[in-house]
Short mmCIF file of C-alpha atoms in Angstrom, two decimals:
data_model
loop_
_atom_site.label_atom_id
_atom_site.label_comp_id
_atom_site.label_asym_id
_atom_site.label_seq_id
_atom_site.Cartn_x
_atom_site.Cartn_y
_atom_site.Cartn_z
CA MET A 1 27.01 23.01 109.17
CA ARG A 2 30.24 24.73 108.10
CA THR A 3 29.62 28.21 106.44
CA PRO A 4 30.79 28.11 103.00
CA VAL A 5 33.79 30.05 102.00
CA ASP A 6 33.95 32.66 99.76
CA ALA A 7 36.15 32.48 96.34
CA ARG A 8 37.76 35.70 97.92
CA GLY A 9 38.93 33.48 101.12
CA ASP A 10 37.03 36.01 103.61
CA GLY A 11 35.11 33.40 105.16
CA GLN A 12 32.04 35.19 105.00
CA ASP A 13 28.15 33.92 104.15
CA PRO A 14 27.86 34.68 100.62
CA ASP A 15 23.91 35.56 101.32
CA LEU A 16 24.77 38.29 103.62
CA PRO A 17 25.44 41.69 102.14
CA GLU A 18 28.82 42.64 101.58
CA PRO A 19 29.56 45.63 103.78
CA ARG A 20 30.34 48.92 102.20
CA ARG A 21 33.84 50.10 101.80
CA PRO A 22 34.28 54.13 102.81
CA PRO A 23 34.40 56.24 99.97
CA LEU A 24 37.45 57.63 98.63
CA SER A 25 38.05 61.17 99.44
CA ARG A 26 38.44 63.74 96.91
CA ALA A 27 41.51 65.10 98.17
CA SER A 28 43.33 62.09 97.68
CA SER A 29 43.03 62.36 94.03
CA TYR A 30 45.28 65.41 94.02
CA MET A 31 47.97 63.86 96.25
CA PRO A 32 50.04 62.91 93.24
CA ARG A 33 50.13 66.26 91.51
CA ARG A 34 50.84 67.98 94.81
CA ALA A 35 53.62 65.73 95.37
CA ILE A 36 55.19 66.58 91.91
CA GLU A 37 54.73 70.07 92.57
CA SER A 38 56.41 69.90 96.05
CA PHE A 39 59.36 67.82 94.26
CA GLU A 40 59.51 70.49 91.47
CA ASN A 41 59.58 73.08 94.04
CA LEU A 42 62.49 71.41 95.92
CA VAL A 43 64.47 71.06 92.56
CA ALA A 44 63.66 74.46 91.80
CA LEU A 45 64.84 75.61 95.38
CA ALA A 46 67.88 73.44 94.87
CA ASN A 47 68.94 75.22 91.67
CA HIS A 48 68.18 78.60 93.35
CA GLN A 49 70.55 77.62 96.13
CA GLU A 50 73.23 76.43 93.34
CA ARG A 51 73.17 79.55 91.52
CA LEU A 52 73.47 81.78 94.85
CA ARG A 53 76.39 79.75 95.74
CA ASP A 54 78.06 80.17 92.41
CA ALA A 55 77.16 84.04 92.45
CA ARG A 56 78.56 84.28 95.90
CA LYS A 57 82.01 82.45 94.60
CA ILE A 58 82.23 85.55 92.33
CA ILE A 59 82.69 87.65 95.38
CA TRP A 60 83.96 85.45 98.03
CA ARG A 61 85.99 82.33 97.67
CA ASP A 62 85.56 79.35 100.23
CA ARG A 63 87.91 78.12 102.13
CA GLY A 64 90.00 74.99 101.58
CA GLU A 65 89.20 75.10 97.52
CA PRO A 66 90.87 72.52 95.69
CA ALA A 67 93.59 73.19 93.07
CA VAL A 68 92.67 73.21 89.52
CA GLU A 69 94.68 70.34 87.57
CA LEU A 70 95.64 71.78 84.23
CA GLU A 71 96.98 69.86 81.44
CA ASP A 72 97.93 72.28 78.65
CA LEU A 73 98.51 75.61 77.68
CA TRP A 74 95.09 76.30 76.20
CA GLU A 75 93.39 75.20 79.84
CA CYS A 76 95.99 77.26 81.56
CA LEU A 77 94.79 80.36 79.57
CA GLU A 78 91.30 79.68 80.09
CA HIS A 79 91.85 79.40 83.61
CA ALA A 80 93.89 82.45 84.08
CA GLY A 81 91.44 84.53 82.12
CA ARG A 82 88.50 83.40 84.19
CA GLY A 83 90.56 84.31 87.39
CA GLY A 84 91.49 87.76 85.91
CA ILE A 85 88.24 88.67 85.17
CA ARG A 86 86.97 87.47 88.23
CA ALA A 87 89.83 89.72 90.10
CA GLY A 88 89.22 92.84 88.04
CA THR A 89 85.65 92.80 88.81
CA VAL A 90 85.94 92.43 92.80
CA ALA A 91 88.52 95.05 92.41
CA PHE A 92 86.57 97.50 90.37
CA MET A 93 83.38 97.11 92.93
CA LEU A 94 86.27 97.57 96.14
CA ARG A 95 87.83 100.69 94.27
CA ALA A 96 84.44 102.11 93.35
CA GLY A 97 82.61 101.56 96.80
CA LEU A 98 85.40 102.82 98.61
CA ASN A 99 85.46 106.09 96.31
CA VAL A 100 81.51 106.46 96.95
CA ILE A 101 81.86 106.38 100.62
CA LEU A 102 84.55 109.12 100.30
CA ALA A 103 82.71 111.09 97.78
CA SER A 104 79.55 111.09 100.07
CA LEU A 105 81.63 112.75 102.88
CA ARG A 106 82.05 115.55 100.36
CA LEU A 107 78.44 115.75 99.25
CA GLY A 108 77.29 118.46 101.74
CA ARG A 109 80.10 120.78 100.55
CA VAL A 110 79.33 120.31 96.65
CA PRO A 111 76.48 122.29 94.71
CA LYS A 112 73.37 120.08 94.32
CA GLU A 113 74.17 120.05 90.41
CA MET A 114 77.56 118.50 90.49
CA ARG A 115 76.61 115.91 93.01
CA TYR A 116 75.50 113.23 90.68
CA ALA A 117 78.78 113.79 88.75
CA LEU A 118 80.70 113.58 91.97
CA ILE A 119 79.05 110.08 92.37
CA ARG A 120 79.43 108.98 88.75
CA HIS A 121 83.10 110.01 88.69
CA ALA A 122 83.79 108.02 92.01
CA ILE A 123 82.12 104.75 90.19
CA PHE A 124 83.23 105.16 86.71
CA GLY A 125 86.26 107.14 87.13
CA LYS A 126 89.76 106.22 85.78
CA ASP A 127 90.87 105.34 89.29
CA SER A 128 88.22 102.35 89.50
CA PHE A 129 89.44 101.13 86.06
CA ARG A 130 93.03 101.34 86.86
CA PHE A 131 92.76 99.57 90.10
CA ALA A 132 90.80 96.85 88.27
CA ALA A 133 93.10 96.50 85.58
CA MET A 134 96.03 96.13 88.11
CA LEU A 135 94.71 93.41 89.95
CA GLY A 136 92.90 91.64 87.24
CA SER A 137 96.21 91.66 84.92
CA PHE A 138 98.23 90.41 87.98
CA VAL A 139 95.68 87.57 88.82
CA ALA A 140 95.70 86.72 85.20
CA LEU A 141 99.48 86.68 84.38
CA TYR A 142 100.38 85.00 87.30
CA LYS A 143 97.76 82.15 86.92
CA PHE A 144 98.91 81.71 83.52
CA THR A 145 102.57 81.67 84.33
CA LEU A 146 102.31 79.47 87.33
CA ASN A 147 100.18 76.93 85.99
CA ALA A 148 101.98 77.08 82.39
CA LEU A 149 105.56 76.39 83.74
CA PRO A 150 105.08 72.85 84.89
CA VAL A 151 103.57 72.20 81.56
CA LEU A 152 106.53 73.80 79.54
CA LEU A 153 109.17 72.48 82.13
CA PRO A 154 107.60 68.99 83.38
CA GLN A 155 109.43 67.84 86.52
CA PRO A 156 111.39 64.96 86.65
CA SER A 157 109.93 61.87 88.29
CA GLU A 158 111.86 62.64 91.67
CA PRO A 159 111.38 66.69 92.20
CA PRO A 160 114.18 68.20 94.09
CA PRO A 161 113.48 68.46 97.90
CA SER A 162 111.13 71.92 98.74
CA PRO A 163 110.70 73.71 102.13
CA PHE A 164 107.01 72.72 101.78
CA GLU A 165 108.07 69.06 102.30
CA GLU A 166 107.30 67.17 105.32
CA SER A 167 107.20 63.62 104.04
CA GLU A 168 109.10 61.68 101.33
CA ASP A 169 105.70 60.17 100.03
CA GLU A 170 104.60 62.23 97.36
CA SER A 171 101.27 60.84 97.35
CA GLU A 172 100.93 61.88 100.72
CA PRO A 173 99.61 65.40 101.69
CA VAL A 174 101.87 67.89 103.41
CA THR A 175 102.01 67.89 106.98
CA PRO A 176 102.87 71.06 108.75
CA ASN A 177 105.34 70.94 111.67
CA PRO A 178 102.89 71.10 114.76
CA VAL A 179 105.15 73.25 116.67
CA LYS A 180 106.27 75.78 113.94
CA ARG A 181 103.53 76.01 111.28
CA ARG A 182 100.14 75.07 112.88
CA VAL A 183 99.06 78.25 113.26
CA ARG A 184 100.31 79.70 110.08
CA PHE A 185 98.86 76.99 107.47
CA SER A 186 95.09 77.32 106.35
CA LEU A 187 92.93 75.01 104.49
CA SER A 188 93.64 77.24 101.31
CA ALA A 189 97.56 77.26 102.18
CA HIS A 190 97.51 73.74 102.60
CA ALA A 191 95.81 72.99 99.40
CA GLN A 192 98.25 75.30 97.41
CA GLU A 193 101.30 73.59 99.13
CA VAL A 194 99.94 70.28 98.00
CA TRP A 195 99.79 71.36 94.48
CA VAL A 196 103.12 73.22 94.62
CA ARG A 197 104.75 69.94 95.76
CA LYS A 198 103.16 67.79 93.07
CA ARG A 199 103.08 70.03 90.09
CA SER A 200 105.84 72.83 90.23
CA HIS A 201 109.36 73.78 91.65
CA ARG A 202 109.31 76.56 94.35
CA TRP A 203 110.84 79.15 91.95
CA HIS A 204 107.70 79.12 89.72
CA ALA A 205 105.69 80.92 92.20
CA ALA A 206 108.57 83.59 92.87
CA LEU A 207 108.84 84.02 88.88
CA ALA A 208 105.30 84.20 88.29
CA GLY A 209 104.86 86.79 91.17
CA ALA A 210 107.77 88.84 89.87
CA LEU A 211 106.67 88.74 86.17
CA ALA A 212 102.88 89.62 86.99
CA GLY A 213 103.59 92.16 89.49
CA SER A 214 106.12 94.21 87.34
CA LEU A 215 103.48 94.42 84.59
CA ALA A 216 100.57 94.89 86.59
CA VAL A 217 101.62 97.73 88.61
CA MET A 218 102.12 99.86 85.35
CA PHE A 219 98.40 100.08 85.13
CA GLU A 220 98.44 102.63 88.35
CA LYS A 221 99.41 105.98 88.39
CA ARG A 222 103.09 106.95 88.70
CA SER A 223 102.41 108.91 91.92
CA ARG A 224 100.88 105.62 93.43
CA ARG A 225 103.28 103.06 91.90
CA ILE A 226 106.14 103.68 94.54
CA ALA A 227 103.66 103.43 97.34
CA ILE A 228 102.24 100.20 96.23
CA ALA A 229 105.68 98.86 95.38
CA GLN A 230 107.10 99.88 99.13
CA GLN A 231 104.21 98.04 100.83
CA LEU A 232 104.47 95.07 98.92
CA PHE A 233 108.42 94.94 99.44
CA VAL A 234 107.93 95.19 103.18
CA ARG A 235 105.45 92.59 103.03
CA GLY A 236 107.77 90.22 101.21
CA LEU A 237 110.77 91.16 103.76
CA GLN A 238 108.06 90.15 106.43
CA GLY A 239 107.37 86.73 104.74
CA SER A 240 111.19 86.21 104.14
CA TYR A 241 112.13 86.69 107.45
CA ASN A 242 109.44 84.73 108.86
CA ALA A 243 110.68 81.81 106.49
CA PHE A 244 114.02 82.11 107.50
CA THR A 245 113.21 82.02 111.33
CA SER A 246 110.77 79.30 110.73
CA LYS A 247 113.41 76.98 109.23
CA SER A 248 116.54 78.12 111.15
CA GLY A 249 114.89 78.66 114.43
CA PHE A 250 116.88 82.29 114.77
CA HIS A 251 114.91 84.67 116.39
CA ILE A 252 115.49 88.69 117.53
CA PRO A 253 113.45 89.18 120.75
CA HIS A 254 111.48 92.27 120.18
CA GLY A 255 112.47 92.37 117.04
CA GLU A 256 109.45 94.09 115.85
CA ALA A 257 110.27 97.13 118.24
CA LEU A 258 113.90 97.03 117.33
CA LEU A 259 112.86 97.63 113.82
CA PHE A 260 110.34 100.44 114.77
CA CYS A 261 113.48 102.29 116.62
CA ILE A 262 115.58 101.93 113.69
CA CYS A 263 112.64 103.20 111.15
CA CYS A 264 112.02 106.20 113.59
CA THR A 265 115.61 106.93 113.76
CA GLN A 266 115.87 107.66 109.85
CA ILE A 267 112.36 109.26 109.64
CA VAL A 268 113.26 111.85 112.66
CA HIS A 269 116.54 112.48 110.76
CA ALA A 270 114.85 113.22 107.96
CA LEU A 271 111.88 115.33 109.47
CA PHE A 272 114.97 117.70 110.87
CA CYS A 273 117.67 117.48 108.34
CA ARG A 274 116.02 116.07 104.98
CA PRO A 275 112.39 117.04 105.17
CA ASP A 276 112.30 116.70 101.19
CA THR A 277 112.67 112.87 101.46
CA LEU A 278 109.48 112.39 102.92
CA ALA A 279 105.93 112.61 101.63
CA ARG A 280 104.64 116.16 101.92
CA SER A 281 101.25 114.78 104.03
CA TYR A 282 103.68 112.74 106.32
CA GLU A 283 105.81 115.49 106.93
CA ILE A 284 102.80 117.91 107.77
CA TRP A 285 101.34 115.13 110.12
CA LEU A 286 105.02 114.50 111.81
CA SER A 287 105.27 118.43 112.59
CA ASN A 288 101.40 118.86 113.67
CA ALA A 289 101.87 115.53 116.25
CA SER A 290 105.34 117.28 117.53
CA GLY A 291 103.34 120.30 118.80
CA ALA A 292 106.25 122.44 117.93
CA SER A 293 105.28 125.53 115.74
CA ARG A 294 106.45 125.46 112.29
CA GLN A 295 108.94 128.47 113.10
CA ALA A 296 110.81 126.44 115.89
CA ILE A 297 111.06 123.50 113.40
CA LYS A 298 112.39 125.69 110.72
CA MET A 299 114.93 126.97 112.62
CA VAL A 300 116.14 123.50 113.93
CA ARG A 301 116.29 122.60 109.99
CA ASP A 302 118.13 125.81 109.13
CA MET A 303 121.08 125.10 112.15
CA ASN A 304 121.38 121.67 110.95
CA SER A 305 121.58 122.26 107.22
CA ASN A 306 124.11 125.98 107.40
CA GLY A 307 124.37 126.85 111.28
CA THR A 308 122.07 129.68 110.79
CA PHE A 309 118.65 130.64 111.12
CA ASP A 310 116.30 133.32 109.56
CA VAL A 311 115.87 136.00 112.35
CA GLN A 312 112.07 136.36 110.65
CA ASP A 313 111.11 133.03 112.35
CA ILE A 314 112.16 134.67 115.86
CA ASP A 315 110.08 137.60 114.92
CA LYS A 316 106.72 135.48 114.31
CA ILE A 317 107.11 133.57 117.29
CA LEU A 318 107.25 136.87 119.37
CA GLN A 319 103.83 137.59 117.88
CA ARG A 320 102.37 134.42 119.48
CA ASN A 321 99.76 135.18 122.18
CA ASP A 322 100.75 132.53 124.42
CA LEU A 323 104.56 133.91 124.61
CA ILE A 324 105.45 134.41 128.27
CA PRO A 325 107.56 137.71 129.09
CA ALA A 326 110.58 135.76 130.41
CA ASN A 327 110.82 133.65 126.88
CA ARG A 328 110.19 137.14 124.93
CA THR A 329 113.22 138.56 126.73
CA ALA A 330 115.40 135.43 125.94
CA LEU A 331 114.24 135.36 122.17
CA LEU A 332 114.92 139.24 121.80
CA ALA A 333 118.60 138.70 123.13
CA ALA A 334 118.94 135.78 120.74
CA LYS A 335 117.83 137.78 118.11
CA ALA A 336 120.22 140.93 119.12
CA LEU A 337 123.08 138.09 118.89
CA ALA A 338 121.80 137.07 115.19
CA THR A 339 121.90 140.56 113.67
CA GLY A 340 124.94 141.79 115.52
CA GLU A 341 128.60 142.01 113.72
CA PRO A 342 129.54 139.39 113.51
CA PRO A 343 126.38 137.29 113.88
CA ASP A 344 126.20 134.77 116.34
CA PHE A 345 123.70 132.07 116.09
CA GLY A 346 124.82 129.62 118.63
CA LEU A 347 125.03 126.10 118.30
CA TYR A 348 121.37 125.27 118.81
CA PRO A 349 117.92 126.96 118.42
CA PRO A 350 117.10 128.25 121.86
CA CYS A 351 114.77 126.41 123.84
CA ASN A 352 112.70 129.30 124.24
CA ALA A 353 111.55 129.23 120.75
CA ILE A 354 110.53 125.58 121.15
CA HIS A 355 108.30 125.80 124.05
CA PRO A 356 107.36 129.84 124.18
CA TRP A 357 104.40 128.96 126.48
CA VAL A 358 106.82 127.93 129.36
CA GLU A 359 110.09 128.81 130.55
CA SER A 360 111.34 125.77 132.32
CA CYS A 361 112.17 122.74 130.13
CA LEU A 362 110.96 120.54 133.27
CA SER A 363 107.31 121.87 132.83
CA VAL A 364 107.23 120.46 129.16
CA PRO A 365 106.74 116.97 129.20
CA ILE A 366 103.49 116.63 131.24
CA PRO A 367 101.30 119.29 129.59
CA ARG A 368 102.71 117.84 125.88
CA LEU A 369 101.94 114.25 126.80
CA MET A 370 98.21 115.16 127.86
CA THR A 371 97.91 117.83 124.73
CA VAL A 372 98.87 114.87 122.26
CA PHE A 373 97.12 112.30 124.33
CA LYS A 374 93.77 113.97 123.63
CA TRP A 375 94.84 114.92 119.98
CA ALA A 376 95.24 111.48 119.01
CA PHE A 377 92.48 109.72 120.95
CA PRO A 378 89.69 110.45 118.60
CA ILE A 379 92.12 109.08 115.61
CA TYR A 380 92.69 106.19 117.35
CA GLY A 381 89.33 105.57 118.49
CA ALA A 382 88.17 105.40 114.80
CA LEU A 383 90.92 102.80 114.18
CA HIS A 384 90.02 100.86 116.93
CA PHE A 385 86.11 100.83 116.88
CA LEU A 386 85.24 101.24 113.14
CA PRO A 387 87.12 97.77 111.99
CA MET A 388 85.27 95.90 115.16
CA MET A 389 82.02 97.14 114.06
CA LEU A 390 82.64 96.11 110.58
CA PHE A 391 84.57 93.02 110.32
CA LYS A 392 83.64 91.76 113.90
CA ARG A 393 79.95 92.53 114.08
CA ARG A 394 78.99 88.95 115.12
CA ALA A 395 81.41 89.09 118.29
CA PHE A 396 80.19 92.61 118.67
CA LEU A 397 76.66 91.59 118.63
CA SER A 398 76.98 88.65 120.80
CA ARG A 399 79.56 90.36 123.62
CA PRO A 400 79.22 94.23 123.26
CA THR A 401 80.60 95.12 126.57
CA HIS A 402 83.63 92.93 126.00
CA MET A 403 84.28 94.10 122.63
CA LEU A 404 83.84 97.92 123.70
CA GLY A 405 85.84 97.35 126.62
CA LYS A 406 88.72 95.82 124.46
CA ALA A 407 88.38 98.42 121.87
CA GLY A 408 88.56 101.37 124.67
CA ILE A 409 91.47 99.92 126.13
CA GLY A 410 93.48 99.87 122.61
CA THR A 411 92.38 103.35 122.00
CA ILE A 412 93.93 104.40 125.23
CA ARG A 413 96.80 102.43 124.81
CA SER A 414 97.38 103.67 121.17
CA SER A 415 96.99 107.14 122.15
CA ALA A 416 99.13 106.93 125.02
CA PHE A 417 101.96 105.24 122.91
CA LEU A 418 101.70 108.40 120.27
CA ALA A 419 101.78 111.03 123.41
CA ALA A 420 104.75 109.50 125.11
CA PHE A 421 106.71 109.18 121.82
CA VAL A 422 106.06 113.07 121.55
CA ALA A 423 106.85 113.99 125.06
CA SER A 424 109.85 112.02 125.16
CA PHE A 425 111.35 113.42 122.09
CA GLN A 426 110.62 116.85 123.27
CA SER A 427 112.19 116.32 126.41
CA TRP A 428 115.34 114.87 124.61
CA VAL A 429 115.56 117.99 122.72
CA CYS A 430 115.78 119.99 125.68
CA LEU A 431 117.67 117.57 127.56
CA LYS A 432 120.51 117.36 125.23
CA HIS A 433 120.98 120.90 125.29
CA TYR A 434 121.58 120.80 128.98
CA ILE A 435 124.18 117.91 128.57
CA TYR A 436 126.21 119.90 126.14
CA GLU A 437 126.33 122.83 128.51
CA VAL A 438 127.33 120.51 131.33
CA LEU A 439 129.82 118.38 129.59
CA SER A 440 131.36 122.00 128.15
CA SER A 441 131.83 123.37 131.40
CA GLN A 442 133.79 120.46 133.20
CA LYS A 443 137.44 121.01 134.18
CA THR A 444 138.28 118.04 135.93
CA PHE A 445 136.92 115.36 133.77
CA ARG A 446 136.72 116.32 130.06
CA LEU A 447 135.09 113.79 127.20
CA PRO A 448 136.65 114.00 123.60
CA LYS A 449 135.29 117.32 121.84
CA SER A 450 133.46 114.89 119.52
CA ILE A 451 131.24 113.32 122.05
CA ILE A 452 130.50 116.61 123.55
CA ASN A 453 129.50 118.05 120.08
CA PHE A 454 127.64 115.12 119.29
CA PHE A 455 124.64 116.67 121.75
CA VAL A 456 124.30 119.76 119.38
CA SER A 457 124.86 117.86 115.99
CA LYS A 458 121.99 116.82 113.86
CA TYR A 459 122.42 113.39 114.34
CA SER A 460 121.48 113.67 117.94
CA TYR A 461 117.81 114.35 116.82
CA ALA A 462 118.14 110.73 115.08
CA LEU A 463 118.99 109.32 118.26
CA GLY A 464 115.77 111.17 120.02
CA GLY A 465 113.61 109.32 117.63
CA PHE A 466 115.30 106.06 118.43
CA LEU A 467 114.51 106.71 122.48
CA GLY A 468 111.07 107.98 121.64
CA ALA A 469 110.35 104.87 119.66
CA LEU A 470 110.81 102.86 122.92
CA SER A 471 107.32 103.95 123.74
CA LEU A 472 105.95 101.00 121.16
CA PHE A 473 106.08 98.95 124.34
CA ILE A 474 103.12 100.58 125.44
CA GLU A 475 101.18 99.31 122.45
CA GLU A 476 99.63 95.74 122.23
CA ARG A 477 102.25 93.34 121.17
CA ARG A 478 100.08 92.14 118.09
CA ARG A 479 100.11 96.19 116.99
CA ARG A 480 103.87 96.45 117.39
CA GLY A 481 104.54 94.58 113.97
CA GLU A 482 101.86 96.30 112.02
CA LEU A 483 103.23 99.63 113.16
CA ALA A 484 106.79 98.37 112.40
CA MET A 485 105.56 97.54 108.95
CA TYR A 486 103.73 101.18 108.41
CA ALA A 487 107.24 102.92 109.30
CA LEU A 488 109.58 100.56 107.25
CA PRO A 489 108.72 101.66 103.96
CA LYS A 490 108.79 105.57 104.73
CA ALA A 491 112.36 105.11 106.38
CA MET A 492 113.45 102.86 103.48
CA GLU A 493 112.29 105.69 101.10
CA SER A 494 113.98 108.27 102.89
CA ALA A 495 116.93 106.84 103.41
CA TRP A 496 117.25 105.75 99.84
CA LEU A 497 116.68 109.52 98.55
CA THR A 498 119.20 110.32 101.20
CA ALA A 499 121.67 107.94 99.79
CA ARG A 500 121.00 108.84 96.22
CA GLY A 501 121.50 112.59 96.82
CA LYS A 502 125.04 111.59 98.29
CA GLY A 503 125.70 109.67 95.22
CA TRP A 504 125.98 106.47 96.95
CA VAL A 505 123.16 104.52 95.10
CA PHE A 506 122.04 104.50 91.53
CA ARG A 507 118.96 106.04 89.87
CA THR A 508 116.23 103.59 88.51
CA GLY A 509 114.39 106.36 86.50
CA SER A 510 111.22 105.16 85.22
CA ALA A 511 111.74 101.29 85.79
CA GLY A 512 112.49 101.71 89.55
CA GLU A 513 108.61 101.08 90.53
CA ALA A 514 107.97 98.13 88.11
CA LEU A 515 111.78 96.65 89.28
CA LEU A 516 110.78 97.10 93.37
CA THR A 517 107.16 95.60 92.70
CA ALA A 518 108.75 92.66 90.74
CA VAL A 519 111.20 91.82 93.62
CA ALA A 520 108.33 92.38 96.12
CA MET A 521 105.93 90.22 94.56
CA GLY A 522 108.93 87.41 93.98
CA MET A 523 109.36 87.50 97.67
CA VAL A 524 105.62 87.45 98.47
CA MET A 525 104.85 84.66 96.27
CA ASN A 526 107.69 82.60 96.96
CA ASP A 527 106.64 81.97 100.70
CA PRO A 528 102.64 83.25 100.95
CA GLN A 529 102.23 81.06 104.14
CA HIS A 530 104.65 83.07 106.37
CA LEU A 531 102.80 86.24 105.80
CA SER A 532 100.21 87.99 108.51
CA GLY A 533 96.98 86.38 108.57
CA LEU A 534 95.31 89.39 106.93
CA VAL A 535 97.55 89.34 103.72
CA ARG A 536 97.22 85.45 103.50
CA ARG A 537 93.42 85.91 103.35
CA ILE A 538 93.26 88.74 101.00
CA LEU A 539 95.69 86.76 98.37
CA TYR A 540 93.68 83.59 98.64
CA GLN A 541 90.30 85.65 97.69
CA PHE A 542 92.04 87.28 94.52
CA ILE A 543 94.37 84.14 93.39
CA GLY A 544 93.01 81.20 95.12
CA PRO A 545 95.25 77.84 95.15
CA ASN A 546 96.44 78.21 91.58
#
């Protein structure tokens, strides 16, 4: 007999007791609520991460940020205002942080009741607000001008060719030349160039940079405007030169070393002939690095300017504890000639006054080399080790031995560069006097008098600066350009002041700093992709793609 099938279709006998199902756990009744809570926590976490990303963008701009499309002047103004406020805030924090670090180094020498005022002034002093106003106004004016020009002056359907273009198809992004520009274009620079190609002429960026730079620099102190304008100007020259070489293929072998030699020629000439054309702090640093006494340097300057020297300078050198007897005798003889009737100062200061601790000029270079090396080693050690620990911490922690060795070798090379510069220049000062005496005593083969007198003229010191600057080849190649960029504004300022004193150039008056900054920022913003990587990153963090 077949077992009847239950209505439920389970094939069991209905007379048999129904098996009990396992009771539901109490914990399962809370599963929906926990799932909802977990989902809400994930949403809250996502919102928190989004807010953190938004807050981080205020401080640090991500690479490859797309350019903002703006259609009218109000959008341009709003976009420029946000950018200016962000740049001003970041600039204020940077300047205030630097001021606090510098102030903390002085806390030990400041009375306790004045320490709070010192920190407060470091954060909320005028310098912080001036710096913030300068960068904030520059970014706001640059962004508004750059984005408003395409709105006011729309491009024709076929814009003129631009040096940024690599393809005739306007819809395709710019493809950099794989040989010349691959190392120069970053994601941010690529985004900016795509926007520039589509929306604006090339001169828009130059005009915006010139206008914004000339107005923004006026927020800084007058004493700082010229330094800012000089640094921006040399960076603009660097970008323009790199753009020219990239386009034409023209290249000067060891151009950075040649530029450094030319700059040192002007700087050394100014140190011994026109010290008033150099910054006071820089002139003191050069005098200390030379190792010569202040009296000897003053004697050289007096001889170059009027052909005489102050006898009191010899008296001060005679009071030195390291003066040897032979040099004392020579200096007393030079003093007797200078105070005689008629006075005879000679054609150049005696070498005994330049190195009173040793008689022979041949004994000067090696001790001077070691002395300057020891003096420069801690200075360059800080310049090599501190940036590595601050900006390359990840690489330093992953490979500490390699990074420390690299910084140590860099410190040795930099110290050797400066020591070789000073030793070679001091050797040249003594050598040129010896060459003059040898050439003057020649009877059989005599050179023209103008050539012989050159070795005791003031221009012979400038030649010594050029020869000493050849020690730059001791430095690492990547640092040569930075050293040239460091020396260039000082040499240009000295040359300009010298030419102005001779009436060769015009006076710029109170508008000189603004005019120089306008030219500088016009060049910088015209070819930003040809600047150094550090400068490009700084510009992108403050300005962005547009």
